[in-house]
């Protein structure tokens, strides 16, 4: 299959990443080298699995530190390669404010990125009443532990903890089956968040919508399976599955609504 056909279901901006995935598959298949990815969002994980599954002998598994993790590192590995011999590549850090005040996700993320760390080296940030448990690439754990001293206005301490010590916040999620006339982001937001189409479109034009953590201001942008849509003030929608069409030509879409 030529690459145009292979990439037909991906957005143009996703093709460089898909090319990167094909390189990982080549290294696993032809050079017999297991390849560990950086942290990937759910859409990127979907692309990896879509391309790896075309190679019947290549294996793939993911680990984000806990069941249901959003951002995960993956291994693309050769046939008959024992996955239990591969390291997780994860480290777990407890970030605690000395004042006892609660931390905010944007502040934690901004402080970590401010150390010169790329987003792909950071997994989920789990906020709780005593601070934040951060899942990070293990090769950066010591650097973060030594360099991170402030989050926002708060002075913090950082120590490494075990996977078993993670505090996993409860997430409220509701599965919904909706129908939409098209896969435009304004149509999916309107049905998923129970808004008028015009209100959804206006929110998107105002820069309040993100698809896969990137701001989208065009209501006509189309969405695909495993896209994460967030609309400020309303929550998030995971497009779990696009499941064919109704007799009237509308799309059936399975979404997971999260607050």
Coordinates of N, CA and C in Angstrom, one line a residue:
X1 N 0.9 -1.2 0.0 CA 0.0 0.0 0.0 C 0.9 1.2 0.0
X2 N 0.6 2.2 -0.9 CA 1.4 3.4 -1.0 C 1.1 4.3 0.2
X3 N 2.0 5.3 0.5 CA 1.8 6.1 1.7 C 0.6 7.0 1.7
X4 N 0.2 7.4 0.5 CA -0.9 8.3 0.4 C -2.2 7.6 0.9
X5 N -2.3 6.3 0.5 CA -3.4 5.5 0.9 C -3.3 5.2 2.4
X6 N -2.1 4.9 2.9 CA -1.8 4.6 4.2 C -2.2 5.7 5.2
X7 N -1.9 7.0 4.7 CA -2.1 8.1 5.6 C -3.5 8.8 5.3
X8 N -4.3 8.2 4.5 CA -5.6 8.8 4.1 C -6.5 9.3 5.2
X9 N -6.4 8.6 6.3 CA -7.3 8.9 7.5 C -6.7 9.8 8.5
X10 N -5.5 10.3 8.2 CA -4.8 11.2 9.1 C -4.8 12.6 8.6
X11 N -4.8 13.6 9.5 CA -4.8 15.0 9.1 C -3.4 15.3 8.5
X12 N -3.3 16.3 7.6 CA -2.0 16.7 7.0 C -1.0 16.9 8.1
X13 N -1.4 17.6 9.2 CA -0.4 17.9 10.2 C 0.0 16.7 11.0
X14 N -0.7 15.6 10.9 CA -0.3 14.4 11.6 C 0.7 13.5 10.8
X15 N 0.9 13.8 9.5 CA 1.7 13.0 8.7 C 3.1 12.9 9.1
X16 N 3.7 14.0 9.5 CA 5.1 13.9 10.0 C 5.2 12.9 11.2
X17 N 4.2 12.9 12.1 CA 4.3 11.9 13.1 C 4.1 10.5 12.6
X18 N 3.2 10.3 11.6 CA 3.0 9.0 11.1 C 4.3 8.5 10.4
X19 N 5.0 9.4 9.7 CA 6.3 9.0 9.1 C 7.2 8.5 10.2
X20 N 7.2 9.2 11.3 CA 8.1 8.9 12.5 C 7.7 7.5 13.0
X21 N 6.4 7.2 13.0 CA 6.0 5.9 13.5 C 6.4 4.8 12.5
X22 N 6.4 5.0 11.2 CA 6.8 4.1 10.2 C 8.3 3.8 10.4
X23 N 9.1 4.8 10.8 CA 10.5 4.5 11.0 C 10.7 3.6 12.2
X24 N 9.8 3.8 13.3 CA 9.9 2.9 14.4 C 9.6 1.5 14.0
X25 N 8.5 1.3 13.2 CA 8.1 0.0 12.7 C 9.3 -0.6 11.9
X26 N 9.9 0.2 11.0 CA 11.0 -0.4 10.2 C 12.2 -0.8 11.1
X27 N 12.5 -0.1 12.2 CA 13.6 -0.5 13.1 C 13.2 -1.7 13.8
X28 N 12.0 -1.9 14.2 CA 11.6 -3.1 14.9 C 11.6 -4.3 14.0
X29 N 11.1 -4.1 12.7 CA 10.9 -5.2 11.8 C 12.2 -5.6 11.1
X30 N 12.9 -4.6 10.6 CA 14.1 -4.9 9.8 C 15.4 -5.0 10.6
X31 N 15.5 -4.2 11.6 CA 16.7 -4.1 12.4 C 16.6 -4.9 13.7
X32 N 15.4 -5.4 14.0 CA 15.2 -6.1 15.2 C 15.5 -5.3 16.4
X33 N 15.2 -4.0 16.4 CA 15.4 -3.1 17.5 C 14.1 -2.7 18.2
X34 N 13.9 -2.9 19.5 CA 12.8 -2.4 20.1 C 12.9 -0.9 20.2
X35 N 11.8 -0.1 20.1 CA 11.9 1.3 20.1 C 10.9 1.8 21.1
X36 N 11.4 2.6 22.1 CA 10.5 3.3 23.0 C 10.1 4.7 22.6
X37 N 8.9 5.0 22.6 CA 8.4 6.3 22.2 C 8.5 7.3 23.3
X38 N 8.4 8.6 23.0 CA 8.2 9.6 24.1 C 6.7 9.4 24.6
X39 N 6.3 10.2 25.5 CA 4.9 10.2 26.0 C 4.0 10.7 24.8
X40 N 3.0 10.0 24.6 CA 2.0 10.3 23.5 C 0.6 10.5 24.0
X41 N -0.1 11.4 23.4 CA -1.5 11.6 23.7 C -2.3 10.5 23.1
X42 N -3.6 10.4 23.5 CA -4.4 9.3 23.0 C -4.5 9.2 21.5
X43 N -4.6 10.4 20.8 CA -4.7 10.3 19.3 C -3.4 9.8 18.7
X44 N -2.2 10.2 19.3 CA -1.0 9.7 18.8 C -0.8 8.2 19.0
X45 N -1.3 7.7 20.2 CA -1.3 6.3 20.5 C -2.2 5.5 19.5
X46 N -3.3 6.1 19.1 CA -4.2 5.5 18.1 C -3.4 5.4 16.8
X47 N -2.7 6.4 16.4 CA -2.0 6.3 15.1 C -0.9 5.3 15.2
X48 N -0.2 5.2 16.3 CA 0.8 4.1 16.4 C 0.2 2.7 16.3
X49 N -0.9 2.5 17.0 CA -1.5 1.2 16.9 C -2.0 0.9 15.5
X50 N -2.6 1.9 14.9 CA -3.1 1.7 13.5 C -2.0 1.3 12.5
X51 N -0.9 1.9 12.6 CA 0.2 1.5 11.7 C 0.9 0.3 12.1
X52 N 1.1 0.1 13.4 CA 1.8 -1.2 13.8 C 1.0 -2.4 13.5
X53 N -0.3 -2.3 13.7 CA -1.2 -3.4 13.5 C -1.3 -3.9 12.0
X54 N -0.7 -3.1 11.1 CA -0.6 -3.5 9.7 C 0.6 -4.5 9.5
X55 N 1.4 -4.6 10.5 CA 2.6 -5.5 10.5 C 2.3 -6.6 11.5
X56 N 1.9 -7.8 11.0 CA 1.4 -8.9 11.9 C 2.4 -9.4 12.9
X57 N 3.7 -9.2 12.7 CA 4.7 -9.8 13.6 C 5.2 -8.8 14.6
X58 N 4.8 -7.5 14.4 CA 5.4 -6.4 15.3 C 4.4 -6.2 16.5
X59 N 5.0 -6.1 17.7 CA 4.2 -6.0 18.9 C 4.3 -4.5 19.3
X60 N 3.3 -4.1 20.1 CA 3.2 -2.8 20.7 C 2.5 -2.8 22.0
X61 N 3.1 -2.1 23.0 CA 2.4 -2.0 24.3 C 2.7 -0.6 24.9
X62 N 1.8 -0.2 25.8 CA 1.9 1.1 26.3 C 1.9 1.1 27.8
X63 N 2.4 2.2 28.5 CA 2.4 2.3 29.9 C 2.4 3.8 30.2
X64 N 1.4 4.2 31.0 CA 1.4 5.6 31.4 C 1.5 5.7 32.9
X65 N 1.8 4.6 33.6 CA 2.0 4.6 35.1 C 0.9 4.1 35.9
X66 N -0.4 4.1 35.3 CA -1.5 3.6 36.0 C -2.6 3.3 35.0
X67 N -3.6 2.4 35.4 CA -4.6 2.1 34.4 C -5.5 3.3 34.1
X68 N -5.7 3.5 32.8 CA -6.5 4.7 32.4 C -5.7 5.9 32.2
X69 N -4.4 5.8 32.3 CA -3.5 7.0 32.0 C -3.8 7.6 30.6
X70 N -3.8 8.9 30.5 CA -4.0 9.6 29.3 C -2.8 9.6 28.4
X71 N -1.7 10.0 29.0 CA -0.4 10.1 28.2 C 0.4 8.9 28.6
X72 N 0.9 8.2 27.5 CA 1.6 7.0 27.7 C 2.9 6.9 26.9
X73 N 3.9 6.2 27.3 CA 5.0 5.8 26.5 C 4.7 4.4 25.9
X74 N 5.2 4.2 24.7 CA 4.9 2.9 24.1 C 6.2 2.2 23.7
X75 N 6.1 0.9 23.5 CA 7.2 0.2 23.0 C 6.7 -0.5 21.7
X76 N 7.5 -0.3 20.6 CA 7.3 -1.0 19.3 C 8.4 -2.0 19.2
X77 N 8.0 -3.3 19.3 CA 9.1 -4.2 19.4 C 9.0 -5.4 18.4
X78 N 10.2 -6.0 18.1 CA 10.3 -7.0 17.1 C 9.4 -8.3 17.5
X79 N 9.2 -9.1 16.5 CA 8.4 -10.4 16.8 C 9.1 -11.2 17.8
X80 N 8.4 -11.9 18.6 CA 8.9 -12.9 19.6 C 9.8 -12.2 20.6
X81 N 9.8 -10.9 20.7 CA 10.6 -10.2 21.7 C 9.8 -10.2 23.0
X82 N 10.4 -10.6 24.1 CA 9.7 -10.7 25.4 C 9.5 -9.3 26.0
X83 N 8.2 -8.8 26.0 CA 8.0 -7.4 26.5 C 8.4 -7.2 27.9
X84 N 8.4 -8.3 28.7 CA 8.7 -8.1 30.1 C 10.2 -7.8 30.3
X85 N 11.0 -7.9 29.3 CA 12.4 -7.5 29.4 C 12.6 -6.0 29.1
X86 N 11.6 -5.3 28.7 CA 11.7 -3.9 28.4 C 11.4 -3.0 29.6
X87 N 12.2 -2.0 29.9 CA 12.0 -1.1 31.0 C 10.8 -0.2 30.7
X88 N 10.1 0.2 31.8 CA 9.0 1.1 31.6 C 9.4 2.5 31.1
X89 N 10.5 2.9 31.5 CA 11.0 4.3 31.1 C 10.3 5.4 31.8
X90 N 9.6 5.0 32.9 CA 8.8 6.0 33.7 C 9.5 6.2 35.1
X91 N 9.3 7.4 35.6 CA 9.6 7.8 36.9 C 8.5 8.6 37.5
X92 N 8.4 8.5 38.9 CA 7.2 9.1 39.5 C 7.7 10.1 40.6
X93 N 7.2 11.3 40.5 CA 7.7 12.4 41.4 C 6.6 13.0 42.2
X94 N 6.8 13.2 43.5 CA 5.9 13.9 44.4 C 6.3 15.4 44.5
X95 N 5.5 16.3 44.0 CA 5.8 17.7 44.1 C 4.8 18.3 45.2
X96 N 5.4 18.8 46.2 CA 4.6 19.3 47.4 C 4.9 20.7 47.7
X97 N 3.9 21.6 47.8 CA 4.1 23.0 48.2 C 4.4 23.1 49.7
X98 N 5.4 23.8 50.0 CA 5.7 23.9 51.4 C 4.7 24.7 52.2
X99 N 3.9 25.5 51.5 CA 2.8 26.3 52.2 C 1.6 25.4 52.5
X100 N 1.5 24.3 51.9 CA 0.3 23.4 52.0 C -0.8 23.8 51.1
X101 N -0.7 24.9 50.3 CA -1.7 25.2 49.4 C -1.8 24.3 48.2
X102 N -3.0 24.2 47.6 CA -3.1 23.3 46.5 C -2.5 23.9 45.2
X103 N -1.9 23.0 44.4 CA -1.3 23.4 43.1 C -2.3 23.4 42.0
X104 N -2.0 24.1 41.0 CA -2.9 24.1 39.8 C -2.1 23.5 38.6
X105 N -2.8 22.7 37.8 CA -2.2 22.0 36.7 C -1.4 22.9 35.8
X106 N -2.0 24.0 35.3 CA -1.2 24.9 34.4 C 0.1 25.4 35.0
X107 N 0.1 25.6 36.4 CA 1.3 26.1 37.0 C 2.4 25.0 37.1
X108 N 1.9 23.8 37.4 CA 2.9 22.7 37.4 C 3.5 22.5 36.0
X109 N 2.6 22.4 35.0 CA 3.1 22.1 33.7 C 4.0 23.3 33.2
X110 N 3.6 24.5 33.5 CA 4.4 25.6 33.0 C 5.8 25.6 33.7
X111 N 5.8 25.3 35.0 CA 7.1 25.3 35.7 C 8.0 24.2 35.2
X112 N 7.5 23.0 34.8 CA 8.3 21.9 34.3 C 8.8 22.3 32.9
X113 N 7.9 22.9 32.0 CA 8.4 23.3 30.7 C 9.4 24.4 30.8
X114 N 9.3 25.2 31.9 CA 10.2 26.3 32.1 C 11.6 25.8 32.4
X115 N 11.8 24.6 32.7 CA 13.1 24.0 33.0 C 13.8 23.6 31.6
X116 N 13.0 23.8 30.5 CA 13.6 23.4 29.2 C 13.2 22.0 28.8
X117 N 12.2 21.4 29.5 CA 11.8 20.1 29.2 C 10.7 20.1 28.2
X118 N 10.8 19.2 27.2 CA 9.8 19.1 26.2 C 8.5 18.4 26.7
X119 N 7.4 18.8 26.2 CA 6.1 18.2 26.6 C 6.1 16.7 26.5
X120 N 6.8 16.2 25.4 CA 6.8 14.7 25.2 C 7.6 13.9 26.2
X121 N 8.3 14.6 27.1 CA 9.0 13.9 28.2 C 8.1 13.9 29.5
X122 N 6.9 14.4 29.4 CA 6.0 14.5 30.6 C 4.8 13.7 30.4
X123 N 4.4 12.8 31.3 CA 3.2 12.1 31.3 C 2.1 12.9 32.0
X124 N 1.2 12.1 32.6 CA 0.1 12.8 33.4 C 0.6 13.5 34.6
X125 N -0.1 14.6 34.9 CA 0.2 15.3 36.2 C -1.1 15.1 37.0
X126 N -0.9 14.4 38.1 CA -2.1 14.1 39.0 C -2.1 15.0 40.2
X127 N -3.1 15.9 40.2 CA -3.2 16.9 41.2 C -4.1 16.3 42.4
X128 N -3.7 16.6 43.6 CA -4.4 16.2 44.7 C -4.2 17.2 45.9
X129 N -4.8 16.9 47.0 CA -4.9 18.0 48.1 C -3.5 18.3 48.6
X130 N -2.5 17.4 48.5 CA -1.2 17.7 49.1 C -0.2 18.1 48.0
X131 N -0.6 18.2 46.8 CA 0.4 18.7 45.7 C 0.1 18.0 44.4
X132 N 1.1 17.4 43.8 CA 1.0 16.8 42.5 C 1.9 15.6 42.4
X133 N 1.4 14.5 41.8 CA 2.3 13.4 41.5 C 2.5 13.5 40.0
X134 N 3.7 13.6 39.6 CA 4.1 13.8 38.1 C 4.7 12.5 37.6
X135 N 4.2 12.1 36.5 CA 4.8 10.9 35.8 C 5.7 11.5 34.7
X136 N 7.0 11.1 34.7 CA 8.0 11.7 33.8 C 8.9 10.7 33.2
X137 N 9.6 11.0 32.1 CA 10.6 10.1 31.5 C 11.7 9.9 32.6
X138 N 12.0 8.6 32.8 CA 13.0 8.3 33.9 C 14.3 9.0 33.7
X139 N 14.7 9.3 32.5 CA 16.0 9.9 32.3 C 16.1 11.4 32.8
X140 N 14.9 12.0 33.1 CA 14.9 13.3 33.5 C 14.5 13.5 35.0
X141 N 14.3 12.4 35.7 CA 13.8 12.4 37.0 C 14.8 13.2 38.0
X142 N 16.0 12.8 37.9 CA 17.0 13.5 38.8 C 17.1 15.0 38.4
X143 N 17.1 15.3 37.2 CA 17.2 16.7 36.8 C 16.0 17.5 37.3
X144 N 14.8 17.0 37.2 CA 13.7 17.7 37.7 C 13.7 17.8 39.3
X145 N 14.1 16.7 39.9 CA 14.2 16.7 41.4 C 15.2 17.8 41.9
X146 N 16.3 18.0 41.1 CA 17.3 18.9 41.6 C 17.0 20.4 41.2
X147 N 16.3 20.6 40.1 CA 16.1 21.9 39.5 C 14.7 22.5 39.8
X148 N 13.7 21.8 40.1 CA 12.4 22.3 40.3 C 12.3 22.8 41.8
X149 N 12.1 24.1 42.0 CA 12.0 24.6 43.4 C 10.8 25.4 43.6
X150 N 10.2 25.9 42.4 CA 9.0 26.7 42.5 C 7.9 26.3 41.5
X151 N 6.7 26.3 41.9 CA 5.6 26.1 41.0 C 4.7 27.3 41.2
X152 N 4.6 28.2 40.1 CA 3.8 29.4 40.3 C 4.5 30.2 41.4
X153 N 3.8 30.7 42.4 CA 4.3 31.4 43.5 C 4.8 30.6 44.7
X154 N 4.6 29.3 44.5 CA 4.8 28.4 45.7 C 6.2 27.7 45.6
X155 N 6.8 27.7 46.8 CA 8.1 26.9 46.9 C 7.7 25.5 47.1
X156 N 8.4 24.6 46.4 CA 8.0 23.2 46.5 C 9.2 22.3 46.8
X157 N 8.9 21.1 47.3 CA 9.9 20.1 47.4 C 9.5 19.0 46.4
X158 N 10.6 18.3 45.9 CA 10.3 17.2 44.9 C 11.1 16.0 45.4
X159 N 10.4 14.8 45.4 CA 11.0 13.6 45.8 C 10.5 12.5 44.9
X160 N 11.3 11.5 44.6 CA 10.9 10.4 43.8 C 10.1 9.4 44.7
X161 N 9.1 8.8 44.1 CA 8.2 7.9 44.8 C 8.0 6.6 43.9
X162 N 7.4 5.6 44.4 CA 7.1 4.4 43.7 C 5.8 4.5 42.9
X163 N 5.7 3.7 41.9 CA 4.4 3.6 41.2 C 3.2 3.3 42.1
X164 N 3.5 2.5 43.1 CA 2.4 2.1 44.0 C 1.9 3.3 44.9
X165 N 2.7 4.4 45.0 CA 2.4 5.5 45.8 C 1.6 6.6 45.1
X166 N 1.3 6.4 43.8 CA 0.5 7.4 43.1 C -0.9 7.5 43.7
X167 N -1.3 8.8 43.7 CA -2.7 9.1 44.1 C -3.4 9.4 42.8
X168 N -4.4 8.5 42.5 CA -5.1 8.7 41.2 C -6.4 9.4 41.5
X169 N -6.6 10.6 41.0 CA -7.9 11.3 41.3 C -9.0 10.6 40.5
X170 N -10.2 10.7 41.1 CA -11.4 10.1 40.5 C -11.8 11.0 39.3
X171 N -12.1 10.4 38.2 CA -12.6 11.2 37.1 C -14.0 10.8 36.8
X172 N -14.8 11.9 36.7 CA -16.2 11.6 36.3 C -16.3 11.6 34.8
X173 N -16.8 10.5 34.3 CA -16.9 10.3 32.8 C -18.2 9.7 32.5
X174 N -18.9 10.2 31.5 CA -20.2 9.7 31.0 C -20.1 9.3 29.6
X175 N -20.4 8.0 29.3 CA -20.4 7.6 27.9 C -21.7 8.0 27.2
X176 N -21.6 8.6 26.0 CA -22.8 9.0 25.3 C -22.7 8.5 23.8
X177 N -23.9 8.3 23.3 CA -24.0 8.0 21.8 C -24.7 9.1 21.2
X178 N -24.1 9.8 20.3 CA -24.8 11.0 19.6 C -24.8 10.8 18.1
X179 N -25.6 11.5 17.5 CA -25.6 11.6 16.0 C -25.4 13.0 15.6
X180 N -24.6 13.2 14.5 CA -24.2 14.5 14.0 C -24.3 14.5 12.5
X181 N -24.7 15.6 12.0 CA -24.9 15.7 10.5 C -23.5 15.7 9.8
X182 N -22.5 16.1 10.5 CA -21.1 16.1 10.0 C -20.1 15.9 11.1
X183 N -18.9 15.7 10.8 CA -17.9 15.5 11.8 C -17.1 16.8 12.1
X184 N -17.8 17.9 11.9 CA -17.2 19.2 12.2 C -17.1 19.3 13.7
X185 N -16.1 20.0 14.2 CA -15.9 20.1 15.6 C -17.1 20.9 16.3
X186 N -17.7 21.8 15.6 CA -18.8 22.6 16.2 C -20.0 21.7 16.4
X187 N -20.2 20.8 15.4 CA -21.4 19.8 15.5 C -21.2 18.8 16.6
X188 N -20.0 18.3 16.8 CA -19.7 17.3 17.9 C -19.8 18.0 19.2
X189 N -19.3 19.2 19.3 CA -19.4 20.0 20.6 C -20.8 20.3 20.9
X190 N -21.6 20.7 20.0 CA -23.0 21.0 20.2 C -23.8 19.9 20.8
X191 N -23.6 18.7 20.1 CA -24.3 17.5 20.6 C -23.7 17.0 21.9
X192 N -22.4 16.9 22.0 CA -21.8 16.3 23.2 C -22.0 17.1 24.4
X193 N -22.0 18.5 24.3 CA -22.1 19.3 25.5 C -23.5 19.9 25.6
X194 N -24.4 19.5 24.7 CA -25.8 19.9 24.7 C -25.9 21.5 24.6
X195 N -25.3 22.0 23.6 CA -25.3 23.4 23.3 C -26.0 23.6 21.9
X196 N -26.4 24.9 21.7 CA -26.8 25.2 20.3 C -25.6 25.2 19.4
X197 N -25.9 25.0 18.1 CA -24.7 24.9 17.2 C -24.1 26.3 17.1
X198 N -24.9 27.4 17.2 CA -24.3 28.7 17.1 C -23.4 29.0 18.3
X199 N -23.8 28.6 19.5 CA -23.1 28.9 20.7 C -21.8 28.1 20.7
X200 N -21.8 26.8 20.2 CA -20.6 26.0 20.1 C -19.6 26.7 19.1
X201 N -20.2 27.1 18.0 CA -19.3 27.8 17.0 C -18.7 29.1 17.5
X202 N -19.4 29.8 18.2 CA -18.9 31.1 18.8 C -17.8 30.8 19.8
X203 N -18.0 29.8 20.6 CA -17.0 29.5 21.6 C -15.7 29.0 20.9
X204 N -15.8 28.3 19.8 CA -14.7 27.8 19.1 C -13.9 29.0 18.4
X205 N -14.7 29.9 17.8 CA -14.1 31.1 17.2 C -13.4 32.0 18.2
X206 N -13.8 31.9 19.5 CA -13.3 32.7 20.5 C -12.0 32.1 21.1
X207 N -11.6 31.0 20.6 CA -10.3 30.4 21.0 C -10.5 29.5 22.3
X208 N -11.7 29.1 22.6 CA -12.0 28.4 23.8 C -12.0 26.8 23.6
X209 N -11.7 26.4 22.4 CA -11.7 25.0 22.1 C -10.3 24.5 21.7
X210 N -10.0 23.3 22.2 CA -8.8 22.6 21.9 C -9.1 21.2 21.3
X211 N -8.4 20.8 20.3 CA -8.5 19.4 19.8 C -7.1 18.8 20.0
X212 N -7.0 17.8 20.8 CA -5.7 17.2 21.1 C -4.7 18.2 21.6
X213 N -5.2 19.0 22.5 CA -4.4 20.0 23.3 C -3.9 21.2 22.4
X214 N -4.4 21.3 21.2 CA -4.1 22.5 20.4 C -5.3 23.3 20.1
X215 N -5.2 24.6 20.2 CA -6.3 25.5 20.0 C -6.8 25.4 18.6
X216 N -8.1 25.2 18.5 CA -8.8 25.2 17.2 C -9.8 26.3 17.1
X217 N -9.7 27.3 16.2 CA -10.6 28.4 16.1 C -11.5 28.3 14.9
X218 N -11.4 27.2 14.1 CA -12.3 27.0 12.9 C -13.4 26.0 13.2
X219 N -14.6 26.4 13.3 CA -15.7 25.5 13.6 C -15.8 24.4 12.6
X220 N -15.3 24.6 11.4 CA -15.4 23.6 10.3 C -14.3 22.5 10.4
X221 N -13.4 22.6 11.4 CA -12.4 21.6 11.6 C -13.0 20.3 11.8
X222 N -12.6 19.2 11.2 CA -13.2 17.9 11.4 C -12.4 17.1 12.5
X223 N -13.2 16.2 13.1 CA -12.6 15.4 14.2 C -12.5 13.9 13.7
X224 N -11.7 13.2 14.5 CA -11.5 11.8 14.1 C -11.5 10.9 15.4
X225 N -11.5 9.6 15.2 CA -11.5 8.7 16.4 C -10.3 9.0 17.3
X226 N -10.5 8.9 18.6 CA -9.5 9.1 19.6 C -9.0 10.6 19.7
X227 N -9.8 11.5 19.1 CA -9.5 12.9 19.3 C -10.0 13.3 20.7
X228 N -9.3 14.2 21.4 CA -9.7 14.7 22.7 C -10.1 16.2 22.4
X229 N -11.4 16.5 22.7 CA -11.9 17.9 22.5 C -12.1 18.5 23.8
X230 N -11.6 19.7 24.1 CA -12.0 20.4 25.3 C -12.6 21.7 24.9
X231 N -13.6 22.1 25.7 CA -14.3 23.4 25.5 C -14.3 24.1 26.8
X232 N -13.7 25.2 26.9 CA -13.5 25.9 28.2 C -14.9 26.2 28.8
X233 N -15.0 25.7 30.1 CA -16.3 26.0 30.8 C -17.2 24.8 30.7
X234 N -17.0 23.8 29.8 CA -17.9 22.7 29.6 C -17.3 21.3 29.9
X235 N -15.9 21.2 29.8 CA -15.3 19.9 30.0 C -14.6 19.4 28.8
X236 N -14.5 18.1 28.7 CA -13.8 17.5 27.6 C -14.7 16.3 27.0
X237 N -14.4 16.1 25.8 CA -15.1 14.9 25.1 C -14.0 14.1 24.4
X238 N -14.0 12.8 24.6 CA -13.1 11.9 23.9 C -14.0 11.2 22.8
X239 N -13.6 11.4 21.6 CA -14.3 10.7 20.5 C -13.8 9.3 20.4
X240 N -14.5 8.4 21.1 CA -14.1 7.0 21.2 C -14.3 6.2 19.9
X241 N -15.4 6.4 19.2 CA -15.6 5.6 18.0 C -16.6 6.4 17.1
X242 N -16.3 6.3 15.8 CA -17.3 6.8 14.8 C -17.9 5.6 14.1
X243 N -19.1 5.3 14.4 CA -19.7 4.0 14.2 C -20.8 4.0 13.1
X244 N -20.4 4.5 11.9 CA -21.3 4.4 10.7 C -22.3 5.5 10.7
X245 N -23.3 5.3 9.9 CA -24.3 6.3 9.6 C -25.7 5.8 9.9
X246 N -26.6 6.8 10.2 CA -28.0 6.4 10.3 C -28.6 6.4 8.9
X247 N -29.9 6.0 8.9 CA -30.6 5.9 7.6 C -30.7 7.3 7.0
X248 N -30.7 8.3 7.8 CA -30.8 9.7 7.2 C -29.4 10.3 6.9
X249 N -28.3 9.5 7.0 CA -27.0 9.9 6.7 C -26.2 10.6 7.8
X250 N -26.8 10.7 9.0 CA -26.0 11.3 10.1 C -25.0 10.3 10.6
X251 N -23.9 10.8 11.2 CA -22.9 10.0 11.8 C -23.2 9.5 13.2
X252 N -23.1 8.3 13.5 CA -23.1 7.8 14.9 C -21.8 8.0 15.5
X253 N -21.7 8.6 16.7 CA -20.4 8.9 17.3 C -20.5 8.5 18.8
X254 N -19.6 7.7 19.3 CA -19.5 7.3 20.7 C -18.5 8.3 21.3
X255 N -19.0 9.0 22.3 CA -18.1 9.9 23.0 C -18.1 9.7 24.5
X256 N -17.0 10.0 25.2 CA -16.8 10.0 26.6 C -16.7 11.4 27.1
X257 N -17.7 11.8 27.9 CA -17.7 13.2 28.4 C -17.1 13.2 29.8
X258 N -16.2 14.1 29.9 CA -15.4 14.2 31.2 C -15.5 15.7 31.7
X259 N -15.5 15.8 33.0 CA -15.5 17.2 33.6 C -14.1 17.4 34.2

